[in-house]
PDB file of C-alpha atoms in Angstrom:
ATOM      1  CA  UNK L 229       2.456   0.448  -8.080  1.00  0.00           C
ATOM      2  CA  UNK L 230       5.065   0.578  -5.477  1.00  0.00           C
ATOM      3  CA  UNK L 231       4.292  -2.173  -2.668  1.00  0.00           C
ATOM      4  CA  UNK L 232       7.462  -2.193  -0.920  1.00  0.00           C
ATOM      5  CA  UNK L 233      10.465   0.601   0.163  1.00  0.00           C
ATOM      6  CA  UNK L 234      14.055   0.757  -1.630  1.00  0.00           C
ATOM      7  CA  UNK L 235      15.195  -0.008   2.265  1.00  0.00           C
ATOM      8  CA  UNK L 236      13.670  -3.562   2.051  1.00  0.00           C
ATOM      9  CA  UNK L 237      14.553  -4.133  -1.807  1.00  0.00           C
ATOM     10  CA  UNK L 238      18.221  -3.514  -1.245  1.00  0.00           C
ATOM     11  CA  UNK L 239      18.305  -5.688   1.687  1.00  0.00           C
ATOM     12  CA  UNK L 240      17.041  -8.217  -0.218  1.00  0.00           C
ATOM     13  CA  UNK L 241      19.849  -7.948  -2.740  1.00  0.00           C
ATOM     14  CA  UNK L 242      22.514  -8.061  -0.226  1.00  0.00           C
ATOM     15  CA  UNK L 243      21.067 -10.332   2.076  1.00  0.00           C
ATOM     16  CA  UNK L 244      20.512 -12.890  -1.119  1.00  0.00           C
ATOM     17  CA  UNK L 245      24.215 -11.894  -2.478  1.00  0.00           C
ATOM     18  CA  UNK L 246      26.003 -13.148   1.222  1.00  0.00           C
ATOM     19  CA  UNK L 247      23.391 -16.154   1.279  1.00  0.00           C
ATOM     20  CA  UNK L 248      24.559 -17.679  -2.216  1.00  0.00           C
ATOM     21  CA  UNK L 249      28.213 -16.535  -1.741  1.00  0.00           C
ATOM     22  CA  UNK L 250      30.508 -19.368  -1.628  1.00  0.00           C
ATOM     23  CA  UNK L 251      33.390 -17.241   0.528  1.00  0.00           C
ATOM     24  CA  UNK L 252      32.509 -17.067   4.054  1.00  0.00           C
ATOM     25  CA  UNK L 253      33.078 -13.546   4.646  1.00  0.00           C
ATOM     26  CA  UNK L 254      32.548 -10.414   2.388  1.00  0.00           C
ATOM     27  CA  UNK L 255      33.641  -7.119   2.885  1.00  0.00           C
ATOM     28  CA  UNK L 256      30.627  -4.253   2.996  1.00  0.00           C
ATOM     29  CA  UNK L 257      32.208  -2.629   0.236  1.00  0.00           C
ATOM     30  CA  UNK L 258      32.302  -5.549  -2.111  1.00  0.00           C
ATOM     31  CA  UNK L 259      28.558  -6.360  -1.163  1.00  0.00           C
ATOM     32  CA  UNK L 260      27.776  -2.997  -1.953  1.00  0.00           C
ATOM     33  CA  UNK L 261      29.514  -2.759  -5.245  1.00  0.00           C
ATOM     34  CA  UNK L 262      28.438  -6.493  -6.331  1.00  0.00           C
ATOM     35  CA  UNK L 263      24.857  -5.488  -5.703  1.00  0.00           C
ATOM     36  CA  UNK L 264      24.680  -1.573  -6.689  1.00  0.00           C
ATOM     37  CA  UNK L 265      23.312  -0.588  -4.116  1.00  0.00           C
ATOM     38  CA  UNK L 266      23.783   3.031  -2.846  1.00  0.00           C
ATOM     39  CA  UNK L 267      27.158   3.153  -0.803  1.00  0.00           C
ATOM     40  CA  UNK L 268      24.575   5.289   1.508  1.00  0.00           C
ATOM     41  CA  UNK L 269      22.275   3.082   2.099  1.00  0.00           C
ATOM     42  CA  UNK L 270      24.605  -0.418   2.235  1.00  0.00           C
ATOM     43  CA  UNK L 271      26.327  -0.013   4.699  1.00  0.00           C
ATOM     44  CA  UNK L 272      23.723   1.309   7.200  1.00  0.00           C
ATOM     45  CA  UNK L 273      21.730  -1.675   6.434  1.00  0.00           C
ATOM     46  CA  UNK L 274      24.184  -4.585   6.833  1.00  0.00           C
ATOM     47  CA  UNK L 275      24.493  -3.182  10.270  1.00  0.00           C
ATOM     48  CA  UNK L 276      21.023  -2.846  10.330  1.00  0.00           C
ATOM     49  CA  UNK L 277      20.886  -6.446   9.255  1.00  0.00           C
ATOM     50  CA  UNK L 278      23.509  -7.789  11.967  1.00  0.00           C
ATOM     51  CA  UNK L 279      21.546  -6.288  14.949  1.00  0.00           C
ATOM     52  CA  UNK L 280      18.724  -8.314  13.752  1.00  0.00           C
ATOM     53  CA  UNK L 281      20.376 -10.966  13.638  1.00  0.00           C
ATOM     54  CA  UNK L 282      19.234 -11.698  10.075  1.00  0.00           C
ATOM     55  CA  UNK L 283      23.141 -11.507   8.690  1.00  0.00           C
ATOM     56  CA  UNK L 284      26.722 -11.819  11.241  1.00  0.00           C
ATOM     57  CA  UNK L 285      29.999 -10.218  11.288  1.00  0.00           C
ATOM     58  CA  UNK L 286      33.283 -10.336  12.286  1.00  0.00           C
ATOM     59  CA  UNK L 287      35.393  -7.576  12.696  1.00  0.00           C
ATOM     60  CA  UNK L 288      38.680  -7.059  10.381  1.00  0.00           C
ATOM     61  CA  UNK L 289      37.323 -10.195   8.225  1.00  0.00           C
ATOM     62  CA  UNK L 290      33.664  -8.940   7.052  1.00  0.00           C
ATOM     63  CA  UNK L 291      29.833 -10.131   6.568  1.00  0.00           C
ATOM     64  CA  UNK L 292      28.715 -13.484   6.236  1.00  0.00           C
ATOM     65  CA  UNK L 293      25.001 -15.396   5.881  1.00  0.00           C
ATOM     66  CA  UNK L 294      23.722 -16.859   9.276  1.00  0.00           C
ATOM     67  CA  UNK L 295      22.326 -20.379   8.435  1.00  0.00           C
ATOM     68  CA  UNK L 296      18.794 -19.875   9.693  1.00  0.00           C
ATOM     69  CA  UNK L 297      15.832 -19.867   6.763  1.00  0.00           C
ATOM     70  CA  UNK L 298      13.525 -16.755   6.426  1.00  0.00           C
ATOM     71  CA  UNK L 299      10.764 -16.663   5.149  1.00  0.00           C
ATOM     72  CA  UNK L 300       9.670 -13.245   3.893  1.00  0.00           C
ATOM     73  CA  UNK L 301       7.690 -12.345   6.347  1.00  0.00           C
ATOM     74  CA  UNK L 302      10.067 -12.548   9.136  1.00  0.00           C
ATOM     75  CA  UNK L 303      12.757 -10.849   6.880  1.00  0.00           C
ATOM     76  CA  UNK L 304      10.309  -7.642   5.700  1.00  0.00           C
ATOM     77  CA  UNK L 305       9.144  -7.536   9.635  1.00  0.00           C
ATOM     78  CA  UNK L 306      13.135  -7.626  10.885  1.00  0.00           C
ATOM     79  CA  UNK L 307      13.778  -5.090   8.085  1.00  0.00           C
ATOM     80  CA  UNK L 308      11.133  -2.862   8.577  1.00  0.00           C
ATOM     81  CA  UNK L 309      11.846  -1.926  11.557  1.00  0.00           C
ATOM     82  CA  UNK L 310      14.604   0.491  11.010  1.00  0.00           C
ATOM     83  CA  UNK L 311      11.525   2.431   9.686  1.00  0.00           C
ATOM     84  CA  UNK L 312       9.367   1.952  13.072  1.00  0.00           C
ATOM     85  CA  UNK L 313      12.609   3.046  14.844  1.00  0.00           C
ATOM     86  CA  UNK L 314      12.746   6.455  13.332  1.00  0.00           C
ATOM     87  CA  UNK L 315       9.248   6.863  13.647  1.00  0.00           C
ATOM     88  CA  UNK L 316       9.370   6.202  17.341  1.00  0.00           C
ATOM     89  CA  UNK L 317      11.824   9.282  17.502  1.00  0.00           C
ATOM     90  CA  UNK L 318       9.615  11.242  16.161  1.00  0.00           C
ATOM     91  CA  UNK L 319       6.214  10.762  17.657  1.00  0.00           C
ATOM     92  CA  UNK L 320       4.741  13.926  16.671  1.00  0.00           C
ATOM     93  CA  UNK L 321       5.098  13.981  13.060  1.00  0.00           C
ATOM     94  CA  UNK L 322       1.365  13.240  12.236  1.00  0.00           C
ATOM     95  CA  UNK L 323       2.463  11.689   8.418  1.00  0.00           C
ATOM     96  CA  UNK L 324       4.946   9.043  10.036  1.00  0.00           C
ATOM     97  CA  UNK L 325       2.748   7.835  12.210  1.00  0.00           C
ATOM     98  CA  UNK L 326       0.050   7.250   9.956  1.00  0.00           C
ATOM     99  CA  UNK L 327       2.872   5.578   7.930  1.00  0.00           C
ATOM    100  CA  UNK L 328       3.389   2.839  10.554  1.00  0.00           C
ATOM    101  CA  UNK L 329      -0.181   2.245  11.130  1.00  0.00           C
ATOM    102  CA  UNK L 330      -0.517   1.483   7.266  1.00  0.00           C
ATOM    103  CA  UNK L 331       2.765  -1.129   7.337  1.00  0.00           C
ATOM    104  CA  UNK L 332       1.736  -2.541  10.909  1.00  0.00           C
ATOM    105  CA  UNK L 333      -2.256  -3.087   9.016  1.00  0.00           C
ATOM    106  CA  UNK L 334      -0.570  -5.079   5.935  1.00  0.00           C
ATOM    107  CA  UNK L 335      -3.643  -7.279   5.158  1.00  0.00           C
ATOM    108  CA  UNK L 336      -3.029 -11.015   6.649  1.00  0.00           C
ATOM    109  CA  UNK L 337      -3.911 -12.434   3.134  1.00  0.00           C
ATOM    110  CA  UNK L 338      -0.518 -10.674   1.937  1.00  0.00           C
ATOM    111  CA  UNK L 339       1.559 -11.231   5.265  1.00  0.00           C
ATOM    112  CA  UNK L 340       0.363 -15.265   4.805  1.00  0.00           C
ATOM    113  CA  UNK L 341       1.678 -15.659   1.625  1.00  0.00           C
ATOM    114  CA  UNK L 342       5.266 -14.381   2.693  1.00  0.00           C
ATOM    115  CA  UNK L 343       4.984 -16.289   5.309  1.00  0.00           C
ATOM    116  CA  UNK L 344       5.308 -18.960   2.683  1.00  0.00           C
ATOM    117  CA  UNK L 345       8.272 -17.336   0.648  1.00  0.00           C
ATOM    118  CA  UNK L 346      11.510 -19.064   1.816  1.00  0.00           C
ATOM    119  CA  UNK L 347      14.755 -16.738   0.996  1.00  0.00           C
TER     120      UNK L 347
END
């Protein structure tokens, strides 16, 4: 059974990979590579990542973990919603609307127990 999308798994592995890196920056492609994650999706989602303000950047030097603990919750919710974004582009496809109001109805005994996942 498939609970959560490939989009919040591999931000989960890079997130986690910049979090326990001892270098301060890292280069997307090296993030990518270290993690195997699909060049496709990497990069799109660091920069996903950075306007959430879950991960920061720096221009010519690379990515690098932002102090601030997450718990799960916050970082499914803040990574989620590259899917909500797309679906808002698209209000009349009938199946991605649905979608969202499955993912926005996650049952609050699951969402509390994130809640209570530190990453």
């Amino acid at each position: 059974m498939k609970l959560f999308s490939k989009q919040l798994e591999y931000s989960y592995l890079l997130y986690i990979l910049l979090k326990e890196s001892t270098e301060t920056y890292l280069k997307g492609e090296e993030i990518i590579q270290k993690t195997d994650v699909p060049k496709s999706w990497g990069l799109r989602l660091l920069t996903h990542m950075v306007n959430r303000g879950i991960i920061g950047s720096q221009k010519g030097k690379g990515f690098f973990s932002l102090s601030d603990e997450l718990n799960f919750w916050e970082f499914y919710v803040s990574v989620e919603t590259l899917n909500f974004e797309s679906i808002r582009s698209n209000k009349s496809d009938e199946r991605r609307l649905k979608y969202k109001e499955l993912i926005l109805n996650i049952g609050i005994e699951v969402q509390e127990k994130m809640k209570q996942i530190k990453i």
